XYZ file of C-alpha atoms in Angstrom:
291
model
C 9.734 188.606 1.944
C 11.987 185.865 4.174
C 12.809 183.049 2.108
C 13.715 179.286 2.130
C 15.238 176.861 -0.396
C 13.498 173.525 -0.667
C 14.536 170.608 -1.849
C 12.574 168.693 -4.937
C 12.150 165.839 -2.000
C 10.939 168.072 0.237
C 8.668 169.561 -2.236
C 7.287 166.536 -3.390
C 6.531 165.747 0.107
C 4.838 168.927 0.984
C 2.626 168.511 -2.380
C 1.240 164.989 -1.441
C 0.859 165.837 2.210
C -1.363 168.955 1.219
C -3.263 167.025 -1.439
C -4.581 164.396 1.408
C -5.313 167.542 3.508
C -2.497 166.582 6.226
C 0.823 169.362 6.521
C 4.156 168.638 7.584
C 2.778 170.140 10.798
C 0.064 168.076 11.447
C -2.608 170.967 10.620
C -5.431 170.522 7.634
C -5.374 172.981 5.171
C -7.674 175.933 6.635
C -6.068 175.652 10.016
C -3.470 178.308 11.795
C -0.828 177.286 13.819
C -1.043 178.496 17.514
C -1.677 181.866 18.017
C -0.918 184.330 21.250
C -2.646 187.781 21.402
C -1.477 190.297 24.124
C -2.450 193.415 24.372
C -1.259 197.072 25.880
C 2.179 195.922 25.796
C 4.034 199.451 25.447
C 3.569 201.765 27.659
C 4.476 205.127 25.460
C 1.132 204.052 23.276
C -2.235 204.801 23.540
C -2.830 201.348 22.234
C -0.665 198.421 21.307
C -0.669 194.879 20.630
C 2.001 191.709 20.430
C 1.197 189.014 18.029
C 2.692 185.469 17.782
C 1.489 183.340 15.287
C 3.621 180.433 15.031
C 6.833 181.584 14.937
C 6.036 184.796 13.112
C 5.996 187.394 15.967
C 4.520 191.562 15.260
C 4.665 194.071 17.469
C 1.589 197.075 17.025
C 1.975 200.631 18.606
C -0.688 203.586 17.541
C -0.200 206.713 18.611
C -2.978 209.736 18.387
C -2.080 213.501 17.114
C -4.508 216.101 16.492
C -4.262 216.979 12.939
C -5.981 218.321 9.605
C -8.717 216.034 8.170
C -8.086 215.920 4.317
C -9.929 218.148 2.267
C -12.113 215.126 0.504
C -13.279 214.303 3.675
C -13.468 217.108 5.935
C -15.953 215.346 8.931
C -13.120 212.523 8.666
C -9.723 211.246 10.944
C -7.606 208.864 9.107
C -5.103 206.434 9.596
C -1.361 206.037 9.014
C 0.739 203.378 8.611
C 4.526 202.619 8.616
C 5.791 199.227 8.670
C 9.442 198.729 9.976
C 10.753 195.109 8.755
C 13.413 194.555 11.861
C 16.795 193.102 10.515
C 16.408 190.258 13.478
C 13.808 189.285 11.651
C 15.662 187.910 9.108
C 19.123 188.238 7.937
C 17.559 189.488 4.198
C 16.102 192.926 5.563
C 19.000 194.115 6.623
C 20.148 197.902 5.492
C 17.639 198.297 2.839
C 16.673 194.922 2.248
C 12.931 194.922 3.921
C 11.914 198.874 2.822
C 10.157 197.226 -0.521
C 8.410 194.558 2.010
C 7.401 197.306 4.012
C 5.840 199.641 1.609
C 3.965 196.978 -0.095
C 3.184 195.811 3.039
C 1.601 199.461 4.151
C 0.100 200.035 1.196
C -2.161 196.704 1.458
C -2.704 197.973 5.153
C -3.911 201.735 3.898
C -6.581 199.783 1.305
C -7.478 197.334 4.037
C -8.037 199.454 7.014
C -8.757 203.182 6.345
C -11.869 203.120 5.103
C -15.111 204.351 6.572
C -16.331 200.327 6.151
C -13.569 199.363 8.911
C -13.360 201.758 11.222
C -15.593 204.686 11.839
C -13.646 207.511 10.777
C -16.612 210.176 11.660
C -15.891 209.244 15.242
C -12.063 210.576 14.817
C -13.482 214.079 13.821
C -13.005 216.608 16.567
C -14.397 219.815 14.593
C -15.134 219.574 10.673
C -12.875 220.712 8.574
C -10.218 221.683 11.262
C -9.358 218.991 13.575
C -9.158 215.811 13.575
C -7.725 212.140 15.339
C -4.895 211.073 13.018
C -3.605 207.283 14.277
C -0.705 206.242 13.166
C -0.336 202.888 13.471
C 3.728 201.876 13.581
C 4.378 197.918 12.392
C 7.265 196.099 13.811
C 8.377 192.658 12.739
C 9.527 190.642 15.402
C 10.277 187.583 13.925
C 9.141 186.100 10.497
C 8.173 182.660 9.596
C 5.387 183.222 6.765
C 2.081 184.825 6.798
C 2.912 188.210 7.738
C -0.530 189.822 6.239
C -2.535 187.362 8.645
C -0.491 188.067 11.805
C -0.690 191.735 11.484
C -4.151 192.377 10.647
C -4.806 190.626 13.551
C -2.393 192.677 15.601
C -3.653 196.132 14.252
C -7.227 195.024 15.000
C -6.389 194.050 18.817
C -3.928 197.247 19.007
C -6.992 199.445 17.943
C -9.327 197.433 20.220
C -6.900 198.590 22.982
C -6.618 202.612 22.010
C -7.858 205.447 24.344
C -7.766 208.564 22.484
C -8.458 211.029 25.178
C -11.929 213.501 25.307
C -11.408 216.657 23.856
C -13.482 219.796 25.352
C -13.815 222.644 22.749
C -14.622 226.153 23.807
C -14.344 229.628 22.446
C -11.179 231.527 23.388
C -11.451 235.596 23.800
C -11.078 235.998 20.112
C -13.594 234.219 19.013
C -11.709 231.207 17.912
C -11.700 227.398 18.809
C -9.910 226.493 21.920
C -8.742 222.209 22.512
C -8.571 220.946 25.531
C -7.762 217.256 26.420
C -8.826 215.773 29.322
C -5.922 214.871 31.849
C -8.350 211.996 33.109
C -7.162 208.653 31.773
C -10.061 207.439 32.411
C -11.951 210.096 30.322
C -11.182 208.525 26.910
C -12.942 207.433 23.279
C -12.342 203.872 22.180
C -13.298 202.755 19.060
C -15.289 199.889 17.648
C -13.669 197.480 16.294
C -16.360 195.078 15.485
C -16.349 195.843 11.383
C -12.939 195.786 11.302
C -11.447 193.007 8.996
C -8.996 190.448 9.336
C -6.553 189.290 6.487
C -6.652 185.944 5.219
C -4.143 184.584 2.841
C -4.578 181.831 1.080
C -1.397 179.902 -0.869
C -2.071 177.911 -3.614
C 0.065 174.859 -3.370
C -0.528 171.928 -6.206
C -4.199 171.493 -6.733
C -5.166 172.792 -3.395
C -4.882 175.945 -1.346
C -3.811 176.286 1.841
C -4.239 178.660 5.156
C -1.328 180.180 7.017
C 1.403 178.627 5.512
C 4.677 178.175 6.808
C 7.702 179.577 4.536
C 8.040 175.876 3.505
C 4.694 175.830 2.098
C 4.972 179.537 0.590
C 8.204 177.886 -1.460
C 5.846 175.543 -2.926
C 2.874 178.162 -4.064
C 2.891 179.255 -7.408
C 0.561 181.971 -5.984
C -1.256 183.449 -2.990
C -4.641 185.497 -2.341
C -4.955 188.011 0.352
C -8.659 188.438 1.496
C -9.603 190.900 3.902
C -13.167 189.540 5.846
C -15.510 191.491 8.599
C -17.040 189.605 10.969
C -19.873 189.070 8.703
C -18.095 186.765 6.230
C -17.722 190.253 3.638
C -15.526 190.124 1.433
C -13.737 194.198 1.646
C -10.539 194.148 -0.338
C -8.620 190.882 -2.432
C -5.032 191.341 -3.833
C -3.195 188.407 -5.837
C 0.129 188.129 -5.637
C 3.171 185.882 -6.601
C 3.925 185.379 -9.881
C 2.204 182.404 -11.054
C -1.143 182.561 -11.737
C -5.130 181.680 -10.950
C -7.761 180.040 -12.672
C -10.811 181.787 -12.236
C -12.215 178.490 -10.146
C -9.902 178.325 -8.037
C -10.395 182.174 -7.036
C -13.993 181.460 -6.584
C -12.964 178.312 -4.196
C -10.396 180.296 -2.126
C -12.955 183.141 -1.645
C -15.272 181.173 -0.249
C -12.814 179.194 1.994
C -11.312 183.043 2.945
C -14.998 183.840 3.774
C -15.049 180.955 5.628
C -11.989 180.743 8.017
C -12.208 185.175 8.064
C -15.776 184.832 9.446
C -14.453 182.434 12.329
C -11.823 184.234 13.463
C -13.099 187.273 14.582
C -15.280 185.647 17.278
C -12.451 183.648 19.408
C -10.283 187.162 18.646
C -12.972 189.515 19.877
C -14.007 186.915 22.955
C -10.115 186.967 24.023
C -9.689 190.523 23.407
C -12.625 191.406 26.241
C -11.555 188.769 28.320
C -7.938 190.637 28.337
C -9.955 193.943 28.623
C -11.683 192.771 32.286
C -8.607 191.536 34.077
C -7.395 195.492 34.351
C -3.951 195.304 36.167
C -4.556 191.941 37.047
C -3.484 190.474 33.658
C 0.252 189.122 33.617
C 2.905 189.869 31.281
C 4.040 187.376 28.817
C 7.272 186.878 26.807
C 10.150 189.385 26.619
C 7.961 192.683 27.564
C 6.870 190.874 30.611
C-alpha cells in the first residue's frame, strides 16, 4: 500500500481535527471526498468502468469466456479477479513492489464478490455441469491516494452493471452432442443484476474516533482499519481487520454500525447515476483521458 510520512505536528493536528468531527479537508468523519463514476469506457470489454474518488483513480474491464463450472457447483459461473497495481500509481509498486497489494487485494475481492449472495451465479450457467459464463474481472490502479477497497468495489459494481454477455442458443449437433452458438446481435445480450451486490466500506480508526475514506494522511495516523462489505439493504456480507494495531470489541460494534450506515446510502445515488448513464446511449460524453 502507497505510503506517506507525517510529521508529529501534522499528526497531532489530524488527531484533534478528527476528534471535533472536522478533517484537514473540510469533510466530517463518514463523508467521501468527490466521487466520478463513468462507465463503458473500453471498448475491447463487454463491460467496464472508471472510478475517481478523490485522487485515487481505478480502471474496471470484465471480459466473458465460456468455461467449466467447478465441480462443487456444477449449475454455477464464477468470477475471476486479477488486480494489476500500475507503477504510475506510485513510485513503491514498481517491478514487484505492488504484486503483495494485489493479491491481498484479489483475494478480499474473491470473498466479497463471488458468492451466490452478490451476484446470481445460476444466471452465468449455460448447461449444468458443462458450460458456463466465467467473468474475469481485470483491476487497474490508476492513481492512488488511500481507500483503494472503497473505490474499487464501487468500480467492479458499475463495471458489472455495464456487462452484456451475449445469448447463447444450444442445439444438438449430428452426433448427438451440444452445439453453442452466440448470438452476433449486440443487442441480443444477458445483463446481470446488480442490485445485491455490495459495496466496500473501510473504516480507519484514528485516535478515539473512526473515520470514512481517508486520505493517506489520515491512514498514517490509524492504528487500524475495518473493511465492511454492505448490500443495499444495510447487510453486513464479509468484515476483514487489518493493520497492525488493534480493536476493542466496542469500537467494532460502533464502526459496524456506522459501515451499515454510510454502505446502505451509497448504493442508491450509485445505482440512480448508473441508470441515468445507462439512458443517454451514445449520447453520453467522454470524460478525462479516455474521452
Amino acid at each position: 500500500m502507497a505510503t506517506v510520512k507525517v510529521s508529529e505536528a501534522e499528526k497531532v493536528y489530524i488527531l484533534h481535527g478528527i476528534r471535533d468531527d472536522l478533517r484537514v479537508d473540510g469533510r466530517g468523519c463518514e463523508d467521501y471526498r468527490h466521487m466520478e463514476v463513468e462507465t463503458d469506457v473500453v471498448s475491447n470489454t463487454d463491460g467496464s468502468a472508471k472510478v475517481s474518488l478523490g485522487h485515487t483513480v481505478v480502471l474496471v474491464g470484465i471480459k466473458a469466456e465460456i468455461g467449466k463450472p467447478r465441480p462443487m457447483v456444477p449449475n454455477e459461473g464464477y468470477l475471476e479477479f486479477f488486480v494489476d497495481c500500475s507503477a504510475n500509481a506510485t513510485p513503491e509498486f514498481e517491478g514487484r513492489g505492488g504484486e503483495e497489494l494485489g493479491t491481498e487485494l484479489s483475494n478480499t475481492l474473491y470473498k466479497v464478490f463471488n458468492n451466490k449472495h452478490s451476484v446470481d451465479l445460476k444466471s452465468l450457467c449455460i448447461s449444468a455441469g458443462e458450460h458456463c459464463w466465467v467473468l474475469y474481472v481485470d483491476v487497474l490502479l490508476l492513481q492512488c491516494d488511500g481507500n483503494l477497497y472503497d473505490a474499487i468495489s464501487i468500480a467492479v459494481k458499475a463495471a458489472l452493471f455495464n456487462t452484456k454477455i451475449p445469448r447463447v442458443h444450444i442445439s444438438a449437433d449430428d452426433e448427438g452432442g451440444k452445439e453453442i452458438e452466440l448470438s452476433d446481435d449486440p443487442y441480443d445480450c444477458m445483463r446481470l443484476n446488480v442490485e445485491n451486490v455490495p459495496c466496500i466500506v473501510t473504516l480507519c480508526k484514528v485516535g478515539h474516533r473512526h473515520v470514512v475514506d481517508a486520505t493517506l494522511q489520515e491512514k498514517a495516523c490509524s492504528v487500524a482499519s475495518l473493511i465492511i462489505s454492505v448490500t443495499h439493504k444495510g447487510t453486513v456480507t464479509c468484515m476483514r481487520k487489518v493493520g497492525g494495531g488493534s480493536l476493542d470489541p466496542e469500537s467494532i460494534f460502533e464502526m459496524t454500525e456506522a459501515g451499515k450506515r454510510v454502505g446502505k446510502a451509497l448504493h442508491a445515488p450509485l445505482m440512480k447515476l448508473l441508470q441515468q448513464e445507462e439512458s443517454l446511449g451514445k449520447k453520453k460524453q467522454k470524460v478525462g483521458f479516455l474521452g
